[in-house]
Amino acid sequence: MSAALLSATEVAEVTRPAGPAPLDQVVLATGVVVVASVALGALLLAHRSGRTTVLARLTARAEATQGLGGAAGWATVPLMTAMVSLITALIGMYWDIALHIGVGRDEGPLANPAHYPILIGLFGLSASGALACALPRGDEAGPAAVRVTSTWSMPVGGLLILAAGSYALLGFPLDDVWHRLFGQDVTLWGPTHLMLIGGAGLSLVGMAILLQEGLRARNPGGAPEADGSLPSLLRRVGVMGGMLIGLSVFQAEFDFGVPQFRLVLQPLLIAVAAALTLVAARMWIGRGGALAAVGFYMLVRGGVSLLVGPGLGELFAAVPLYFGEALVVEVAALVLLRRRPLAFGAVAGFLVGTVGFAAEFWWTRLVFPLPWTSDILVEGVALAVVGGVAGGVLGALLTLGLHQRLPAPRVAAGLFALSVLAISAATYDGLRTDVPDDLSVTLDLEPTSAATGTVAPEHVVGTVRFNRAPVDDEAAWVTVTAWQGEGSGTVPDAHGLHVEPLERVSATEYRLTEPAPVGGTWKTMVRVHDGRTLTAAPVFLPADPAIDAPEVPATAGETRAFAEEHLLLQRERKDGVAGWLWAAGGLVVLVCSGVLVLALGWGVNRYARSGGSVRPRERERVAS
């Protein structure tokens, strides 16, 4: 006989709102950004008209502290502002992801403490772009600058930072619009969430160009100190390490252990981020540049994990290794970089997708909640190679552009387009899933108090029996996953996430190796991922009046059917929304993201074709 494993008094319901943000919070947050934008605009206009010298003194001091060979102050100040802003937003973003995994939905945008550093950081990033556009006077910004008036030219790097930062910042209010139309999407890869991440991460391309513009403005004759001085090298390491961090944020669901996509997507994302950034770092910084960029990445990204995890008492996010990828990039550079930089990018990317895959395969089995398995070997390596080669070519094109050595326009444009399309196609493949319509599971579970004599009635142990073999061989994962239970579990589950690989007893029977939470606000499910199959069946789901969802009790002996994972992981998504509306919303975000990528390509090309001799030290760094 089936029996509920919990009494009614032991089961709580989700009390957080599920709809759009309260209008008063939306108005307040928007008002603060508008007021801050107006104040910044007034300051910049006063600087342009000469009514204040505050910014002029600040840029002069920034130049004076660098000594000979540094970047112009009008580039240094925005770059420092942008870097601090990005780190601030990064802390908020990982804090926010940890809260959504551990707790669930927000009470409102201003009720979530993690939203404040995100908002401050993204506004600071956009403001740094505005600073870079407004600070230079006359023709200080150089030949690549976009002329606004006879006395005002905006550096192309500043324009790109402003565009990327504003795009990311715009994702904040649009996220609320999305929630009003489609319900809350508790996933990192929601369209508006990708705007926040993509805009912030891609702003590093603008920062790299702005640094070059600032160096050339300060050293028009090509003084060697501009490349060889320690401050200049550290800034380049920071930009490249920051780019690696920004491109790696797309992997965050895998870092925490609750990916809502197939596991083959993780090696693809790692390969793209590693190849693009580390190839560019090696070519731009010189020998050891790839390793230095990874060192900066580990310092900042690892520090954020420690701050959010042990520091703030939330979930800890694992960190990809990247040192293996950096080593193969450095080795490839010794052979190919001197004569054929584009071939170097492609070969280094191939090594990232193969040798780097092997290194990350080993690393995930040590530190990641969901390690890679043999199930993803063939497709995972194939996608990593495609992403690595395409990313390596993009990294080489970026650095050749920074050194004003791009190949012929048609060649550069063709390679850029093919690389972007290859990454897009590989990502599309990684997102494709199949959901079986004939798979079910029977819950042979009992409370831990009955099984072990302990007092923990909100946890269960036992086995689950499938109606057929759920996997062909070694699966990517067969787990019991419970999340969003922070505050309603016992000490082992204090951070609101429980991911437990199930132990195989037979082809159709699996055993829980640890007690799984099934009370309070926990959302507990059996997840199966094998090849393209990605599916889940509920074990326990709390009542959720905000979305009119009844409780799904943990009932011993009951059989549950498997379905699409988002029906369980994203219960808040609205049903009955017209398919064309969803497609239209996603298409708008996709087109805008494409425009941003094209704008970055335009900016690199404009700087590269703007003229000016290549300094000897730069030529040496590209070719050695």
mmCIF file of N, CA and C in Angstrom, residues 42-161:
data_model
loop_
_atom_site.group_PDB
_atom_site.id
_atom_site.type_symbol
_atom_site.label_atom_id
_atom_site.label_comp_id
_atom_site.label_asym_id
_atom_site.label_seq_id
_atom_site.Cartn_x
_atom_site.Cartn_y
_atom_site.Cartn_z
ATOM 1 N N ALA A 42 25.747 64.986 -16.116
ATOM 2 C CA ALA A 42 26.017 66.383 -15.785
ATOM 3 C C ALA A 42 27.506 66.598 -15.521
ATOM 4 N N LEU A 43 28.131 65.647 -14.818
ATOM 5 C CA LEU A 43 29.561 65.753 -14.537
ATOM 6 C C LEU A 43 30.373 65.698 -15.829
ATOM 7 N N LEU A 44 30.013 64.799 -16.726
ATOM 8 C CA LEU A 44 30.761 64.660 -17.975
ATOM 9 C C LEU A 44 30.589 65.885 -18.870
ATOM 10 N N LEU A 45 29.372 66.439 -18.913
ATOM 11 C CA LEU A 45 29.150 67.653 -19.698
ATOM 12 C C LEU A 45 29.921 68.826 -19.122
ATOM 13 N N ALA A 46 29.985 68.904 -17.797
ATOM 14 C CA ALA A 46 30.758 69.972 -17.158
ATOM 15 C C ALA A 46 32.241 69.831 -17.485
ATOM 16 N N HIS A 47 32.710 68.586 -17.543
ATOM 17 C CA HIS A 47 34.105 68.351 -17.925
ATOM 18 C C HIS A 47 34.344 68.789 -19.368
ATOM 19 N N ARG A 48 33.439 68.427 -20.262
ATOM 20 C CA ARG A 48 33.619 68.779 -21.665
ATOM 21 C C ARG A 48 33.604 70.287 -21.884
ATOM 22 N N SER A 49 32.786 70.999 -21.098
ATOM 23 C CA SER A 49 32.664 72.453 -21.266
ATOM 24 C C SER A 49 33.711 73.225 -20.480
ATOM 25 N N GLY A 50 34.486 72.536 -19.645
ATOM 26 C CA GLY A 50 35.506 73.209 -18.845
ATOM 27 C C GLY A 50 34.990 73.820 -17.562
ATOM 28 N N ARG A 51 33.747 73.530 -17.193
ATOM 29 C CA ARG A 51 33.187 74.113 -15.969
ATOM 30 C C ARG A 51 33.657 73.402 -14.713
ATOM 31 N N THR A 52 34.305 72.243 -14.858
ATOM 32 C CA THR A 52 34.902 71.563 -13.709
ATOM 33 C C THR A 52 36.212 70.938 -14.154
ATOM 34 N N THR A 53 37.156 70.875 -13.237
ATOM 35 C CA THR A 53 38.460 70.273 -13.538
ATOM 36 C C THR A 53 38.681 68.991 -12.728
ATOM 37 N N VAL A 54 37.632 68.512 -12.083
ATOM 38 C CA VAL A 54 37.761 67.330 -11.226
ATOM 39 C C VAL A 54 38.284 66.133 -12.023
ATOM 40 N N LEU A 55 37.664 65.852 -13.145
ATOM 41 C CA LEU A 55 38.064 64.688 -13.946
ATOM 42 C C LEU A 55 39.426 64.913 -14.600
ATOM 43 N N ALA A 56 39.716 66.148 -14.992
ATOM 44 C CA ALA A 56 41.017 66.443 -15.592
ATOM 45 C C ALA A 56 42.137 66.201 -14.581
ATOM 46 N N ARG A 57 41.917 66.602 -13.339
ATOM 47 C CA ARG A 57 42.922 66.375 -12.296
ATOM 48 C C ARG A 57 43.066 64.882 -12.012
ATOM 49 N N LEU A 58 41.944 64.167 -12.039
ATOM 50 C CA LEU A 58 41.988 62.725 -11.778
ATOM 51 C C LEU A 58 42.778 61.998 -12.852
ATOM 52 N N THR A 59 42.563 62.343 -14.116
ATOM 53 C CA THR A 59 43.300 61.682 -15.197
ATOM 54 C C THR A 59 44.786 62.046 -15.156
ATOM 55 N N ALA A 60 45.077 63.297 -14.798
ATOM 56 C CA ALA A 60 46.486 63.710 -14.693
ATOM 57 C C ALA A 60 47.194 62.934 -13.585
ATOM 58 N N ARG A 61 46.512 62.735 -12.477
ATOM 59 C CA ARG A 61 47.116 61.975 -11.381
ATOM 60 C C ARG A 61 47.324 60.518 -11.788
ATOM 61 N N ALA A 62 46.367 59.957 -12.536
ATOM 62 C CA ALA A 62 46.501 58.567 -12.994
ATOM 63 C C ALA A 62 47.712 58.412 -13.898
ATOM 64 N N GLU A 63 47.974 59.401 -14.758
ATOM 65 C CA GLU A 63 49.148 59.347 -15.617
ATOM 66 C C GLU A 63 50.425 59.491 -14.812
ATOM 67 N N ALA A 64 50.416 60.405 -13.846
ATOM 68 C CA ALA A 64 51.624 60.663 -13.064
ATOM 69 C C ALA A 64 52.052 59.443 -12.259
ATOM 70 N N THR A 65 51.098 58.654 -11.775
ATOM 71 C CA THR A 65 51.441 57.491 -10.954
ATOM 72 C C THR A 65 52.037 56.353 -11.779
ATOM 73 N N GLN A 66 51.884 56.395 -13.118
ATOM 74 C CA GLN A 66 52.387 55.317 -13.964
ATOM 75 C C GLN A 66 53.825 55.538 -14.414
ATOM 76 N N GLY A 67 54.284 56.785 -14.367
ATOM 77 C CA GLY A 67 55.615 57.062 -14.871
ATOM 78 C C GLY A 67 55.643 56.993 -16.388
ATOM 79 N N LEU A 68 56.843 56.806 -16.942
ATOM 80 C CA LEU A 68 56.992 56.752 -18.396
ATOM 81 C C LEU A 68 56.394 55.462 -18.954
ATOM 82 N N GLY A 69 55.822 55.580 -20.130
ATOM 83 C CA GLY A 69 55.367 54.392 -20.834
ATOM 84 C C GLY A 69 53.991 53.910 -20.462
ATOM 85 N N GLY A 70 53.314 54.527 -19.514
ATOM 86 C CA GLY A 70 51.988 54.095 -19.130
ATOM 87 C C GLY A 70 50.933 54.540 -20.123
ATOM 88 N N ALA A 71 49.672 54.185 -19.823
ATOM 89 C CA ALA A 71 48.559 54.576 -20.682
ATOM 90 C C ALA A 71 48.084 55.966 -20.318
ATOM 91 N N ALA A 72 47.441 56.620 -21.266
ATOM 92 C CA ALA A 72 46.873 57.949 -21.014
ATOM 93 C C ALA A 72 45.855 57.869 -19.875
ATOM 94 N N GLY A 73 45.781 58.941 -19.097
ATOM 95 C CA GLY A 73 44.877 58.964 -17.956
ATOM 96 C C GLY A 73 43.425 58.793 -18.351
ATOM 97 N N TRP A 74 43.032 59.314 -19.534
ATOM 98 C CA TRP A 74 41.633 59.186 -19.950
ATOM 99 C C TRP A 74 41.263 57.735 -20.246
ATOM 100 N N ALA A 75 42.260 56.854 -20.428
ATOM 101 C CA ALA A 75 41.995 55.421 -20.577
ATOM 102 C C ALA A 75 42.181 54.689 -19.250
ATOM 103 N N THR A 76 43.153 55.115 -18.452
ATOM 104 C CA THR A 76 43.453 54.427 -17.193
ATOM 105 C C THR A 76 42.291 54.506 -16.216
ATOM 106 N N VAL A 77 41.707 55.698 -16.049
ATOM 107 C CA VAL A 77 40.616 55.868 -15.080
ATOM 108 C C VAL A 77 39.409 54.995 -15.436
ATOM 109 N N PRO A 78 38.919 55.005 -16.686
ATOM 110 C CA PRO A 78 37.799 54.114 -17.020
ATOM 111 C C PRO A 78 38.148 52.635 -16.882
ATOM 112 N N LEU A 79 39.381 52.268 -17.236
ATOM 113 C CA LEU A 79 39.760 50.859 -17.126
ATOM 114 C C LEU A 79 39.747 50.389 -15.679
ATOM 115 N N MET A 80 40.258 51.209 -14.773
ATOM 116 C CA MET A 80 40.231 50.842 -13.355
ATOM 117 C C MET A 80 38.801 50.766 -12.845
ATOM 118 N N THR A 81 37.970 51.733 -13.267
ATOM 119 C CA THR A 81 36.566 51.726 -12.862
ATOM 120 C C THR A 81 35.858 50.485 -13.374
ATOM 121 N N ALA A 82 36.119 50.127 -14.632
ATOM 122 C CA ALA A 82 35.471 48.956 -15.234
ATOM 123 C C ALA A 82 35.889 47.670 -14.529
ATOM 124 N N MET A 83 37.170 47.533 -14.206
ATOM 125 C CA MET A 83 37.635 46.303 -13.569
ATOM 126 C C MET A 83 37.021 46.131 -12.188
ATOM 127 N N VAL A 84 37.000 47.199 -11.396
ATOM 128 C CA VAL A 84 36.373 47.123 -10.067
ATOM 129 C C VAL A 84 34.880 46.815 -10.200
ATOM 130 N N SER A 85 34.236 47.423 -11.177
ATOM 131 C CA SER A 85 32.807 47.198 -11.385
ATOM 132 C C SER A 85 32.520 45.759 -11.773
ATOM 133 N N LEU A 86 33.340 45.191 -12.659
ATOM 134 C CA LEU A 86 33.131 43.814 -13.089
ATOM 135 C C LEU A 86 33.303 42.837 -11.932
ATOM 136 N N ILE A 87 34.307 43.051 -11.088
ATOM 137 C CA ILE A 87 34.509 42.160 -9.941
ATOM 138 C C ILE A 87 33.343 42.288 -8.975
ATOM 139 N N THR A 88 32.839 43.509 -8.779
ATOM 140 C CA THR A 88 31.672 43.712 -7.917
ATOM 141 C C THR A 88 30.460 42.966 -8.456
ATOM 142 N N ALA A 89 30.210 43.086 -9.764
ATOM 143 C CA ALA A 89 29.085 42.380 -10.380
ATOM 144 C C ALA A 89 29.274 40.869 -10.314
ATOM 145 N N LEU A 90 30.520 40.404 -10.460
ATOM 146 C CA LEU A 90 30.804 38.967 -10.402
ATOM 147 C C LEU A 90 30.449 38.401 -9.027
ATOM 148 N N ILE A 91 30.831 39.106 -7.981
ATOM 149 C CA ILE A 91 30.488 38.664 -6.624
ATOM 150 C C ILE A 91 28.970 38.570 -6.478
ATOM 151 N N GLY A 92 28.271 39.621 -6.920
ATOM 152 C CA GLY A 92 26.820 39.603 -6.817
ATOM 153 C C GLY A 92 26.200 38.489 -7.635
ATOM 154 N N MET A 93 26.751 38.226 -8.807
ATOM 155 C CA MET A 93 26.163 37.217 -9.686
ATOM 156 C C MET A 93 26.280 35.824 -9.089
ATOM 157 N N TYR A 94 27.459 35.456 -8.600
ATOM 158 C CA TYR A 94 27.602 34.126 -7.998
ATOM 159 C C TYR A 94 26.830 34.025 -6.685
ATOM 160 N N TRP A 95 26.738 35.102 -5.948
ATOM 161 C CA TRP A 95 25.920 35.123 -4.741
ATOM 162 C C TRP A 95 24.451 34.915 -5.110
ATOM 163 N N ASP A 96 24.004 35.585 -6.156
ATOM 164 C CA ASP A 96 22.621 35.476 -6.601
ATOM 165 C C ASP A 96 22.304 34.059 -7.075
ATOM 166 N N ILE A 97 23.208 33.457 -7.850
ATOM 167 C CA ILE A 97 22.992 32.090 -8.324
ATOM 168 C C ILE A 97 22.903 31.133 -7.140
ATOM 169 N N ALA A 98 23.804 31.298 -6.163
ATOM 170 C CA ALA A 98 23.779 30.436 -4.983
ATOM 171 C C ALA A 98 22.462 30.583 -4.219
ATOM 172 N N LEU A 99 21.954 31.808 -4.117
ATOM 173 C CA LEU A 99 20.683 32.024 -3.411
ATOM 174 C C LEU A 99 19.522 31.382 -4.162
ATOM 175 N N HIS A 100 19.492 31.506 -5.480
ATOM 176 C CA HIS A 100 18.399 30.911 -6.249
ATOM 177 C C HIS A 100 18.434 29.388 -6.170
ATOM 178 N N ILE A 101 19.626 28.806 -6.155
ATOM 179 C CA ILE A 101 19.733 27.356 -6.028
ATOM 180 C C ILE A 101 19.347 26.904 -4.624
ATOM 181 N N GLY A 102 19.803 27.638 -3.621
ATOM 182 C CA GLY A 102 19.574 27.223 -2.245
ATOM 183 C C GLY A 102 18.239 27.617 -1.672
ATOM 184 N N VAL A 103 17.734 28.788 -2.076
ATOM 185 C CA VAL A 103 16.503 29.323 -1.475
ATOM 186 C C VAL A 103 15.344 29.302 -2.451
ATOM 187 N N GLY A 104 15.599 29.673 -3.692
ATOM 188 C CA GLY A 104 14.522 29.725 -4.680
ATOM 189 C C GLY A 104 14.267 31.136 -5.142
ATOM 190 N N ARG A 105 13.003 31.467 -5.309
ATOM 191 C CA ARG A 105 12.619 32.751 -5.887
ATOM 192 C C ARG A 105 12.906 33.910 -4.944
ATOM 193 N N ASP A 106 12.990 35.111 -5.549
ATOM 194 C CA ASP A 106 13.186 36.336 -4.780
ATOM 195 C C ASP A 106 11.863 36.801 -4.190
ATOM 196 N N GLU A 107 11.942 37.491 -3.073
ATOM 197 C CA GLU A 107 10.783 38.222 -2.560
ATOM 198 C C GLU A 107 10.540 39.467 -3.399
ATOM 199 N N GLY A 108 11.549 39.909 -4.104
ATOM 200 C CA GLY A 108 11.491 41.102 -4.941
ATOM 201 C C GLY A 108 12.906 41.493 -5.294
ATOM 202 N N PRO A 109 13.110 42.326 -6.310
ATOM 203 C CA PRO A 109 14.475 42.662 -6.732
ATOM 204 C C PRO A 109 15.287 43.347 -5.648
ATOM 205 N N LEU A 110 14.643 44.126 -4.789
ATOM 206 C CA LEU A 110 15.368 44.829 -3.731
ATOM 207 C C LEU A 110 15.433 44.026 -2.444
ATOM 208 N N ALA A 111 14.724 42.880 -2.403
ATOM 209 C CA ALA A 111 14.773 42.028 -1.218
ATOM 210 C C ALA A 111 15.926 41.036 -1.280
ATOM 211 N N ASN A 112 16.511 40.886 -2.467
ATOM 212 C CA ASN A 112 17.637 39.980 -2.646
ATOM 213 C C ASN A 112 18.924 40.785 -2.503
ATOM 214 N N PRO A 113 19.729 40.526 -1.447
ATOM 215 C CA PRO A 113 20.941 41.337 -1.243
ATOM 216 C C PRO A 113 21.950 41.204 -2.363
ATOM 217 N N ALA A 114 21.928 40.082 -3.090
ATOM 218 C CA ALA A 114 22.901 39.881 -4.172
ATOM 219 C C ALA A 114 22.637 40.800 -5.351
ATOM 220 N N HIS A 115 21.416 41.310 -5.481
ATOM 221 C CA HIS A 115 21.110 42.174 -6.617
ATOM 222 C C HIS A 115 21.818 43.523 -6.520
ATOM 223 N N TYR A 116 22.136 43.962 -5.314
ATOM 224 C CA TYR A 116 22.762 45.278 -5.153
ATOM 225 C C TYR A 116 24.155 45.330 -5.779
ATOM 226 N N PRO A 117 25.067 44.380 -5.468
ATOM 227 C CA PRO A 117 26.373 44.443 -6.151
ATOM 228 C C PRO A 117 26.258 44.230 -7.651
ATOM 229 N N ILE A 118 25.278 43.425 -8.118
ATOM 230 C CA ILE A 118 25.103 43.259 -9.564
ATOM 231 C C ILE A 118 24.724 44.591 -10.192
ATOM 232 N N LEU A 119 23.739 45.259 -9.619
ATOM 233 C CA LEU A 119 23.263 46.522 -10.178
ATOM 234 C C LEU A 119 24.353 47.589 -10.117
ATOM 235 N N ILE A 120 25.034 47.675 -8.977
ATOM 236 C CA ILE A 120 26.114 48.657 -8.838
ATOM 237 C C ILE A 120 27.237 48.357 -9.835
ATOM 238 N N GLY A 121 27.603 47.074 -9.953
ATOM 239 C CA GLY A 121 28.688 46.710 -10.849
ATOM 240 C C GLY A 121 28.357 46.972 -12.313
ATOM 241 N N LEU A 122 27.133 46.636 -12.745
ATOM 242 C CA LEU A 122 26.771 46.856 -14.135
ATOM 243 C C LEU A 122 26.617 48.341 -14.447
ATOM 244 N N PHE A 123 26.099 49.109 -13.492
ATOM 245 C CA PHE A 123 26.038 50.556 -13.710
ATOM 246 C C PHE A 123 27.453 51.127 -13.790
ATOM 247 N N GLY A 124 28.340 50.657 -12.918
ATOM 248 C CA GLY A 124 29.723 51.129 -12.956
ATOM 249 C C GLY A 124 30.406 50.785 -14.262
ATOM 250 N N LEU A 125 30.090 49.597 -14.818
ATOM 251 C CA LEU A 125 30.665 49.214 -16.102
ATOM 252 C C LEU A 125 30.180 50.145 -17.206
ATOM 253 N N SER A 126 28.885 50.397 -17.251
ATOM 254 C CA SER A 126 28.347 51.321 -18.248
ATOM 255 C C SER A 126 28.919 52.725 -18.056
ATOM 256 N N ALA A 127 29.035 53.139 -16.787
ATOM 257 C CA ALA A 127 29.586 54.463 -16.497
ATOM 258 C C ALA A 127 31.047 54.574 -16.926
ATOM 259 N N SER A 128 31.803 53.485 -16.796
ATOM 260 C CA SER A 128 33.212 53.530 -17.210
ATOM 261 C C SER A 128 33.319 53.733 -18.719
ATOM 262 N N GLY A 129 32.387 53.137 -19.483
ATOM 263 C CA GLY A 129 32.371 53.382 -20.924
ATOM 264 C C GLY A 129 32.059 54.833 -21.239
ATOM 265 N N ALA A 130 31.098 55.404 -20.498
ATOM 266 C CA ALA A 130 30.764 56.813 -20.694
ATOM 267 C C ALA A 130 31.955 57.704 -20.349
ATOM 268 N N LEU A 131 32.666 57.369 -19.266
ATOM 269 C CA LEU A 131 33.867 58.127 -18.900
ATOM 270 C C LEU A 131 34.906 58.085 -20.023
ATOM 271 N N ALA A 132 35.127 56.882 -20.556
ATOM 272 C CA ALA A 132 36.126 56.744 -21.616
ATOM 273 C C ALA A 132 35.751 57.552 -22.849
ATOM 274 N N CYS A 133 34.453 57.676 -23.123
ATOM 275 C CA CYS A 133 34.008 58.438 -24.289
ATOM 276 C C CYS A 133 34.120 59.946 -24.065
ATOM 277 N N ALA A 134 33.974 60.391 -22.825
ATOM 278 C CA ALA A 134 33.903 61.832 -22.546
ATOM 279 C C ALA A 134 35.227 62.449 -22.129
ATOM 280 N N LEU A 135 36.146 61.664 -21.583
ATOM 281 C CA LEU A 135 37.360 62.255 -21.017
ATOM 282 C C LEU A 135 38.339 62.812 -22.048
ATOM 283 N N PRO A 136 38.587 62.140 -23.178
ATOM 284 C CA PRO A 136 39.609 62.664 -24.107
ATOM 285 C C PRO A 136 39.191 64.003 -24.712
ATOM 286 N N ARG A 137 40.158 64.862 -24.919
ATOM 287 C CA ARG A 137 39.909 66.163 -25.548
ATOM 288 C C ARG A 137 40.605 66.214 -26.910
ATOM 289 N N GLY A 138 40.016 66.963 -27.810
ATOM 290 C CA GLY A 138 40.621 67.124 -29.126
ATOM 291 C C GLY A 138 40.776 65.784 -29.824
ATOM 292 N N ASP A 139 42.007 65.535 -30.297
ATOM 293 C CA ASP A 139 42.294 64.287 -30.994
ATOM 294 C C ASP A 139 43.079 63.311 -30.125
ATOM 295 N N GLU A 140 42.976 63.465 -28.817
ATOM 296 C CA GLU A 140 43.741 62.617 -27.902
ATOM 297 C C GLU A 140 43.435 61.134 -28.089
ATOM 298 N N ALA A 141 42.187 60.820 -28.475
ATOM 299 C CA ALA A 141 41.770 59.416 -28.534
ATOM 300 C C ALA A 141 42.386 58.649 -29.687
ATOM 301 N N GLY A 142 43.050 59.321 -30.609
ATOM 302 C CA GLY A 142 43.752 58.624 -31.675
ATOM 303 C C GLY A 142 42.942 58.462 -32.944
ATOM 304 N N PRO A 143 43.562 57.914 -33.983
ATOM 305 C CA PRO A 143 42.916 57.842 -35.306
ATOM 306 C C PRO A 143 41.733 56.887 -35.377
ATOM 307 N N ALA A 144 41.618 55.918 -34.464
ATOM 308 C CA ALA A 144 40.493 54.975 -34.514
ATOM 309 C C ALA A 144 39.228 55.556 -33.914
ATOM 310 N N ALA A 145 39.344 56.664 -33.210
ATOM 311 C CA ALA A 145 38.209 57.239 -32.488
ATOM 312 C C ALA A 145 37.102 57.677 -33.451
ATOM 313 N N VAL A 146 35.877 57.668 -32.933
ATOM 314 C CA VAL A 146 34.709 58.107 -33.698
ATOM 315 C C VAL A 146 34.474 59.582 -33.395
ATOM 316 N N ARG A 147 34.543 60.424 -34.431
ATOM 317 C CA ARG A 147 34.412 61.864 -34.230
ATOM 318 C C ARG A 147 32.945 62.244 -34.008
ATOM 319 N N VAL A 148 32.705 63.002 -32.931
ATOM 320 C CA VAL A 148 31.365 63.487 -32.606
ATOM 321 C C VAL A 148 31.212 64.945 -33.029
ATOM 322 N N THR A 149 32.178 65.775 -32.640
ATOM 323 C CA THR A 149 32.231 67.173 -33.049
ATOM 324 C C THR A 149 33.666 67.491 -33.450
ATOM 325 N N SER A 150 33.905 68.705 -33.816
ATOM 326 C CA SER A 150 35.263 69.092 -34.226
ATOM 327 C C SER A 150 36.252 69.031 -33.076
ATOM 328 N N THR A 151 35.752 69.027 -31.842
ATOM 329 C CA THR A 151 36.643 68.992 -30.676
ATOM 330 C C THR A 151 36.419 67.757 -29.804
ATOM 331 N N TRP A 152 35.667 66.796 -30.311
ATOM 332 C CA TRP A 152 35.334 65.639 -29.471
ATOM 333 C C TRP A 152 35.342 64.375 -30.307
ATOM 334 N N SER A 153 36.232 63.454 -29.954
ATOM 335 C CA SER A 153 36.286 62.138 -30.582
ATOM 336 C C SER A 153 36.239 61.076 -29.491
ATOM 337 N N MET A 154 35.420 60.053 -29.686
ATOM 338 C CA MET A 154 35.254 58.991 -28.696
ATOM 339 C C MET A 154 36.120 57.795 -29.062
ATOM 340 N N PRO A 155 36.949 57.314 -28.157
ATOM 341 C CA PRO A 155 37.758 56.131 -28.445
ATOM 342 C C PRO A 155 36.861 54.927 -28.698
ATOM 343 N N VAL A 156 37.230 54.106 -29.655
ATOM 344 C CA VAL A 156 36.382 52.983 -30.024
ATOM 345 C C VAL A 156 36.253 51.991 -28.866
ATOM 346 N N GLY A 157 37.310 51.826 -28.069
ATOM 347 C CA GLY A 157 37.226 50.944 -26.901
ATOM 348 C C GLY A 157 36.199 51.433 -25.904
ATOM 349 N N GLY A 158 36.150 52.745 -25.683
ATOM 350 C CA GLY A 158 35.153 53.301 -24.776
ATOM 351 C C GLY A 158 33.743 53.077 -25.273
ATOM 352 N N LEU A 159 33.533 53.242 -26.588
ATOM 353 C CA LEU A 159 32.204 53.004 -27.164
ATOM 354 C C LEU A 159 31.777 51.553 -26.968
ATOM 355 N N LEU A 160 32.704 50.625 -27.134
ATOM 356 C CA LEU A 160 32.360 49.210 -26.967
ATOM 357 C C LEU A 160 32.047 48.881 -25.514
ATOM 358 N N ILE A 161 32.798 49.445 -24.581
ATOM 359 C CA ILE A 161 32.493 49.231 -23.164
ATOM 360 C C ILE A 161 31.129 49.816 -22.826
#
